[in-house]
Short mmCIF file of C-alpha atoms and ligand atoms in Angstrom, two decimals:
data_model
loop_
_atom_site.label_atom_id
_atom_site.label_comp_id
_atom_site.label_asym_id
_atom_site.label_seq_id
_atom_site.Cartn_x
_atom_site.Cartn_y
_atom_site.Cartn_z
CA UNK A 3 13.18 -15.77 -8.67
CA UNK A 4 12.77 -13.94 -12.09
CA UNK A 5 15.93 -12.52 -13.13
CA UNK A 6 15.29 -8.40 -13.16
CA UNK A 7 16.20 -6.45 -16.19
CA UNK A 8 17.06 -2.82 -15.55
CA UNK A 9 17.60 -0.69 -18.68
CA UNK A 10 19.40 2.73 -17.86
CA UNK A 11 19.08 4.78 -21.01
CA UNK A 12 21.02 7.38 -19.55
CA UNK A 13 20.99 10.25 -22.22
CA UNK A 14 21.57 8.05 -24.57
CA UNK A 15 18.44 8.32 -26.24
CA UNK A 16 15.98 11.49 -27.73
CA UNK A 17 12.19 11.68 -26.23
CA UNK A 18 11.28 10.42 -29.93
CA UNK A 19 13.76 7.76 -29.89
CA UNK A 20 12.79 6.21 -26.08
CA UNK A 21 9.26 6.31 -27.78
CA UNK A 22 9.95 4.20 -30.82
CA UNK A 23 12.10 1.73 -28.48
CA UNK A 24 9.39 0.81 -26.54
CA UNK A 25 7.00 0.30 -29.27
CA UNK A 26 9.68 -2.34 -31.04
CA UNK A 27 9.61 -3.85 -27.15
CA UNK A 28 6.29 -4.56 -27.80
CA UNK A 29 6.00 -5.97 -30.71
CA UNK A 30 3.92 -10.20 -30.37
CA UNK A 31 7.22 -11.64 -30.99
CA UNK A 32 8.66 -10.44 -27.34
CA UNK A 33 7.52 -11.78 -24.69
CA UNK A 34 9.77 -11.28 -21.48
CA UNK A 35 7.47 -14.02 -19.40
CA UNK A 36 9.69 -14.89 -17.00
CA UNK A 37 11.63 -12.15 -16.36
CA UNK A 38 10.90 -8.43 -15.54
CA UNK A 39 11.93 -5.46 -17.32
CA UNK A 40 12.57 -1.75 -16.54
CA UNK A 41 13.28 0.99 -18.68
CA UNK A 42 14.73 3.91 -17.30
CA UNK A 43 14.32 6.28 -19.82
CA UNK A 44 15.28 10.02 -19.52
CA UNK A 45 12.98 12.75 -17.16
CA UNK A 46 11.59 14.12 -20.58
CA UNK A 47 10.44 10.68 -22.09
CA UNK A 48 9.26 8.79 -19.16
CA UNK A 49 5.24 10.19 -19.58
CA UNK A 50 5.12 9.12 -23.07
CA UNK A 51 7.14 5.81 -22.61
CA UNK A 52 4.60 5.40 -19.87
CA UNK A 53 1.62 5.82 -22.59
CA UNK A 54 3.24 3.28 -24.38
CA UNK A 55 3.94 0.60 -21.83
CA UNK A 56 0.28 1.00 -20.42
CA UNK A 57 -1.28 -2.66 -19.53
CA UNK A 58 2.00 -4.46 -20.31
CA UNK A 59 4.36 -6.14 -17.73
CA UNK A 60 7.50 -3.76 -18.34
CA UNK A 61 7.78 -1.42 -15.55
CA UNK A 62 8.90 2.48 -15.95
CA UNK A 63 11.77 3.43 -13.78
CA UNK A 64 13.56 6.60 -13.36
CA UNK A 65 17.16 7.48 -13.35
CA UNK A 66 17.27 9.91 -10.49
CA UNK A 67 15.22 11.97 -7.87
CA UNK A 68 15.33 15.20 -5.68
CA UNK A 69 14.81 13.41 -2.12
CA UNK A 70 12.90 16.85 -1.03
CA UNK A 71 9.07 17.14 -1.72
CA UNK A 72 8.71 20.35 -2.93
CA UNK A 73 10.51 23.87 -3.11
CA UNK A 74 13.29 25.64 -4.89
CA UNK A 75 15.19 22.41 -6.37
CA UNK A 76 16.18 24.34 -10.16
CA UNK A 77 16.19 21.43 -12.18
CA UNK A 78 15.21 18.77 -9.94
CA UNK A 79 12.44 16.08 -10.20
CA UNK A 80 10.46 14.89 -7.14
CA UNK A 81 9.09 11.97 -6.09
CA UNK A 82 5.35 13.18 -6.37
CA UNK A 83 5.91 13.63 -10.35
CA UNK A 84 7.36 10.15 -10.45
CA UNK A 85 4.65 8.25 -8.71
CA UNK A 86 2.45 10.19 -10.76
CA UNK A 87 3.78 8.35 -13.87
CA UNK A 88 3.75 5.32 -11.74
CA UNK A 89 7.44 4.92 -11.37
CA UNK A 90 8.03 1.66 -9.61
CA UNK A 91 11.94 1.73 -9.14
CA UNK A 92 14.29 4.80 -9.01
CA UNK A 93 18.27 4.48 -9.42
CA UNK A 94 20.33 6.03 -6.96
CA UNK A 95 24.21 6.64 -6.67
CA UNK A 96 24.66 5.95 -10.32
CA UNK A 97 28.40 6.22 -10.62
CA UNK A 98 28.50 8.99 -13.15
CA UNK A 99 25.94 10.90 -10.43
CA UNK A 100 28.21 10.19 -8.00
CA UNK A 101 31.39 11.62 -10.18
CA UNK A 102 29.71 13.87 -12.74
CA UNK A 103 27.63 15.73 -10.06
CA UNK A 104 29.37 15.08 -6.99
CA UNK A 105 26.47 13.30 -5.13
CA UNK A 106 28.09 12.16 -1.93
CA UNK A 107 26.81 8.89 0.19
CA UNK A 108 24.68 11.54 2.69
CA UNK A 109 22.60 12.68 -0.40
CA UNK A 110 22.45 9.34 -1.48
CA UNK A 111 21.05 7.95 1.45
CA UNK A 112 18.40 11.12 1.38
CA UNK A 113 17.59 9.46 -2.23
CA UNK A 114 16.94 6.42 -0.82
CA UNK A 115 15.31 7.43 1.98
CA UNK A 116 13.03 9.13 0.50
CA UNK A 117 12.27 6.53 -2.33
CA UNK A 118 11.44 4.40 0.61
CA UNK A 119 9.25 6.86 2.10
CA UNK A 120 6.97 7.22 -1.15
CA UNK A 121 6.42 3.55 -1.25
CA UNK A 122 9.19 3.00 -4.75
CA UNK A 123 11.92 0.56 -5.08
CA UNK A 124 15.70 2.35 -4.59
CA UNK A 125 18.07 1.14 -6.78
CA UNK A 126 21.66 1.64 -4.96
CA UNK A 127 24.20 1.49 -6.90
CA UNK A 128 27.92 0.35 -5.69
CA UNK A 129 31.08 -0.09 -7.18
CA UNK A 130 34.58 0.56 -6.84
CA UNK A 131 37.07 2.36 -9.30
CA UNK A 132 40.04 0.61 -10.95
CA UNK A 133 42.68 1.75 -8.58
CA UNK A 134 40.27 0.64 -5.61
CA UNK A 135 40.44 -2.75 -7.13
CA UNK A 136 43.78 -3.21 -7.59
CA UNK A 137 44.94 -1.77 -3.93
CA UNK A 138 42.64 -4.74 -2.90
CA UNK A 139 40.61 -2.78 -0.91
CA UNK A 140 36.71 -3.34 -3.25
CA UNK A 141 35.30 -4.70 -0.52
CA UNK A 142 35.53 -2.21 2.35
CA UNK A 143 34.88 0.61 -0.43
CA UNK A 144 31.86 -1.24 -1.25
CA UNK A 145 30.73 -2.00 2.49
CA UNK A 146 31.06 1.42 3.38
CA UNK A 147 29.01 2.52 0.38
CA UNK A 148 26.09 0.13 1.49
CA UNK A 149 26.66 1.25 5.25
CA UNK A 150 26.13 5.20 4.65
CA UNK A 151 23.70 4.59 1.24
CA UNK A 152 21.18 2.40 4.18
CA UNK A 153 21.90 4.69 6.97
CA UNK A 154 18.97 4.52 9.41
CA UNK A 155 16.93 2.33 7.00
CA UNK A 156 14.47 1.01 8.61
CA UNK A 157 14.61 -3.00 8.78
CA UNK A 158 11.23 -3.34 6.79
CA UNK A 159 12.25 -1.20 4.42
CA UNK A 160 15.31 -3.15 3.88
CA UNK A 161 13.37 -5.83 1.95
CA UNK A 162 12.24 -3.55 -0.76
CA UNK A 163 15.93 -2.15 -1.53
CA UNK A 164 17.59 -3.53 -4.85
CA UNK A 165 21.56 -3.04 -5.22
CA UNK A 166 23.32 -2.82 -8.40
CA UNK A 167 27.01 -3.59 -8.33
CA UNK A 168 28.96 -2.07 -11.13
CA UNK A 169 32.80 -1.56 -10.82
CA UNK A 170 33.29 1.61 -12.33
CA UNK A 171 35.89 0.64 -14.51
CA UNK A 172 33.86 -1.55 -16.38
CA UNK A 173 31.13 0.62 -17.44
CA UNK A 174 31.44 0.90 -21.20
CA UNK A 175 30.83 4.68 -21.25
CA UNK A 176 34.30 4.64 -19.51
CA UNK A 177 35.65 2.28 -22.37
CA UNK A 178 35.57 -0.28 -19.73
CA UNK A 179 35.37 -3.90 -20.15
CA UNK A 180 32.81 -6.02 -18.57
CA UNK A 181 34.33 -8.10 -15.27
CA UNK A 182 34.57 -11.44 -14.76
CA UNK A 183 31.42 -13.08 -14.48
CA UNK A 184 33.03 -15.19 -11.39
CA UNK A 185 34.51 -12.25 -9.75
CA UNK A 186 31.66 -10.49 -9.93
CA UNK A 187 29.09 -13.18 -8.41
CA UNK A 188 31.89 -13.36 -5.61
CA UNK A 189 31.50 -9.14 -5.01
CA UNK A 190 27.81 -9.98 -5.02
CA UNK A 191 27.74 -12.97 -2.69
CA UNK A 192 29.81 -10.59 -0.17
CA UNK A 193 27.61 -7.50 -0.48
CA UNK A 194 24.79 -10.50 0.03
CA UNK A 195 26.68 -10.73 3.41
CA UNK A 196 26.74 -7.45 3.87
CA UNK A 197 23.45 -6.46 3.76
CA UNK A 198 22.45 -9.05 6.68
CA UNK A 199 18.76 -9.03 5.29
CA UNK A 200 17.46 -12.15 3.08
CA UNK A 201 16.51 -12.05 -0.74
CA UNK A 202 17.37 -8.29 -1.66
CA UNK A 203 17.98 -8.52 -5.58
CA UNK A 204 21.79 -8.16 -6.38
CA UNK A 205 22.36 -6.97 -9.74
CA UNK A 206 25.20 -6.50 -12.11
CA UNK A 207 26.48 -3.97 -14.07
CA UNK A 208 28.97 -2.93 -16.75
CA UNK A 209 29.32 -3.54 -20.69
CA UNK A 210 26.87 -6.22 -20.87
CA UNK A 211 25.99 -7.00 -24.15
CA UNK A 212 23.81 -9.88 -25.85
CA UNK A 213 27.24 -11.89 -26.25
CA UNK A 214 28.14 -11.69 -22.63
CA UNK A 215 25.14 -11.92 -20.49
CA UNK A 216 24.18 -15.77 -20.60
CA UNK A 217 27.41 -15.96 -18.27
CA UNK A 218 26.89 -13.15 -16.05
CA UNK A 219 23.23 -14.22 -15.12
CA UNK A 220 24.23 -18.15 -14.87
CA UNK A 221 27.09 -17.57 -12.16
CA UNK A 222 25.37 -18.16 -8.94
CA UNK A 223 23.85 -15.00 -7.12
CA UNK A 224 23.13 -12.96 -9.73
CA UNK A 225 19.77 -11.50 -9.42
CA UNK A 226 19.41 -9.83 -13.02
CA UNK A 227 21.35 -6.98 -14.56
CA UNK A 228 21.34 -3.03 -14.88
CA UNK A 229 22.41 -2.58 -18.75
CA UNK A 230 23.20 1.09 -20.38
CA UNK A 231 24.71 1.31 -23.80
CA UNK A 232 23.21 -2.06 -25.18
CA UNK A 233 20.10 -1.84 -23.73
CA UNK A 234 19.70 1.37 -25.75
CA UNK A 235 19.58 -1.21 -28.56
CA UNK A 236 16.47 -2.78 -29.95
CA UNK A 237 18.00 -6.04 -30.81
CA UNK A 238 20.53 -6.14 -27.81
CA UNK A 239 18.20 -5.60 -25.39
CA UNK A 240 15.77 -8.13 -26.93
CA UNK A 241 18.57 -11.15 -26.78
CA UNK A 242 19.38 -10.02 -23.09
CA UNK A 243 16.11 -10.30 -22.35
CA UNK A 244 15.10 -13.61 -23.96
CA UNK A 245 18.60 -14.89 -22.37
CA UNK A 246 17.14 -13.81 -18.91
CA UNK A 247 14.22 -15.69 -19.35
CA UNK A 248 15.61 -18.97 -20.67
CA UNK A 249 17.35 -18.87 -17.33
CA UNK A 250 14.82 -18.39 -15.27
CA UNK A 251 12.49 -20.82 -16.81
P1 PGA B 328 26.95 -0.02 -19.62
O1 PGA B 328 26.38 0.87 -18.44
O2 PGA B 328 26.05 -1.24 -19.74
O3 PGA B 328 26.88 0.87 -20.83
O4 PGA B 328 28.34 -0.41 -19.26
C1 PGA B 328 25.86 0.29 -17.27
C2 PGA B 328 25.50 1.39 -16.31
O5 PGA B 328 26.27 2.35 -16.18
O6 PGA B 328 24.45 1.33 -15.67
#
């Protein structure tokens, strides 16, 4: 399977910057074959990164959505605007959503719902905090994440869900640290277990940089990677990339 690349540009990047990104990520000497991108840029940049991705194989993804179609939502951004721009995948649960703006595992599963419903890929992200980690208790945080996030999901549906594991404390916007590559394929191989439906994508998350990620997509189980502060980077994300594809080749 093609490792999957998932670049969250959070608001990390200006509409003009995003734009000038994906122009370098386009440039004859990249060639992601064997591996598939997304770039997540913010709301206000995704129609022009859109123009500029036209008839290539990276994908446009978005970093949020209001589950309900239409209405007063101040603020929010529905699903119909984001297949518009032909949005294949949509993250959901983000931990900074989840602490920043209080989204709580109902909403989430709206989210995801709702992605489901219009026919897009839902990213869930999962991941436990650093005092989670060390009472021991990850995994049943992490199951009961899935659990409510997939509420009432139907079983076909299932297929087209990605998860993204990220243990909050190692997200680098937190001055985290990346995890263990091992520890983390083991978190992955049990949400794998969790899941109880074949071949959904398990990705990882959390300071990866160009130095780092050979590791994290060679321990077993690791479907590809969700990537924020390097992937905001033209020659980070270019290495992770390339490294992705030498893997899968
Ligand atoms: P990071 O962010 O790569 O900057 O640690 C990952 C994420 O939060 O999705």
């Amino acid at each position: 399977m093609n490792k999957l690349i998932v670049a969250n540009w959070k608001m990390y990047l200006t509409l003009r910057e995003s734009v000038a990104l994906s122009k370098k990520l386009l440039r004859p000497t990249y060639y992601p074959l064997h591996t598939q991108l997304v770039l997540c840029p913010s709301f206000v940049a995704m129609e022009e990164v859109k123009k500029v991705l036209h008839g290539t194989q990276i994908k446009l993804g978005a970093q949020d959505v209001e589950p309900e179609k239409r209405g007063a939502y101040t603020g929010e951004v529905g699903l119909d605007d984001l297949k518009g721009l032909g949005v294949k995948y949509v993250l959901i649960g983000h931990s900074e959503r989840r602490k920043l703006f209080n989204e709580t595992n109902a909403l989430i599963n709206a989210k995801v719902r709702a992605v489901l419903g219009a026919k897009t890929q839902p990213i869930l992200c999962v991941g436990e905090t650093l005092q989670i980690r060390k009472a021991g208790d990850t995994k049943k945080y992490i199951t009961e994440q899935i659990r409510k996030g997939l509420k009432n999901v139907p079983k076909k549906d299932l297929k087209k869900v990605v998860i993204a594991y990220e243990p909050i404390w190692a997200i680098s916007g937190n001055k985290g640290h990346a995890d263990n590559p091992e520890d983390a394929a083991r978190v992955i191989a049990f949400i794998k277990k969790v899941i109880l439906v074949k071949n959904i994508p398990v990705l990882y998350g959390g300071s990866i940089t160009s130095k780092n990620v050979a590791q994290f997509l060679t321990a077993s189980g690791i479907d590809g990677l969700l990537v924020g502060r390097a992937s905001t980077k033209y020659s980070e994300l270019q290495k992770i990339v390339t490294s992705a594809a030498r893997v899968t080749e």
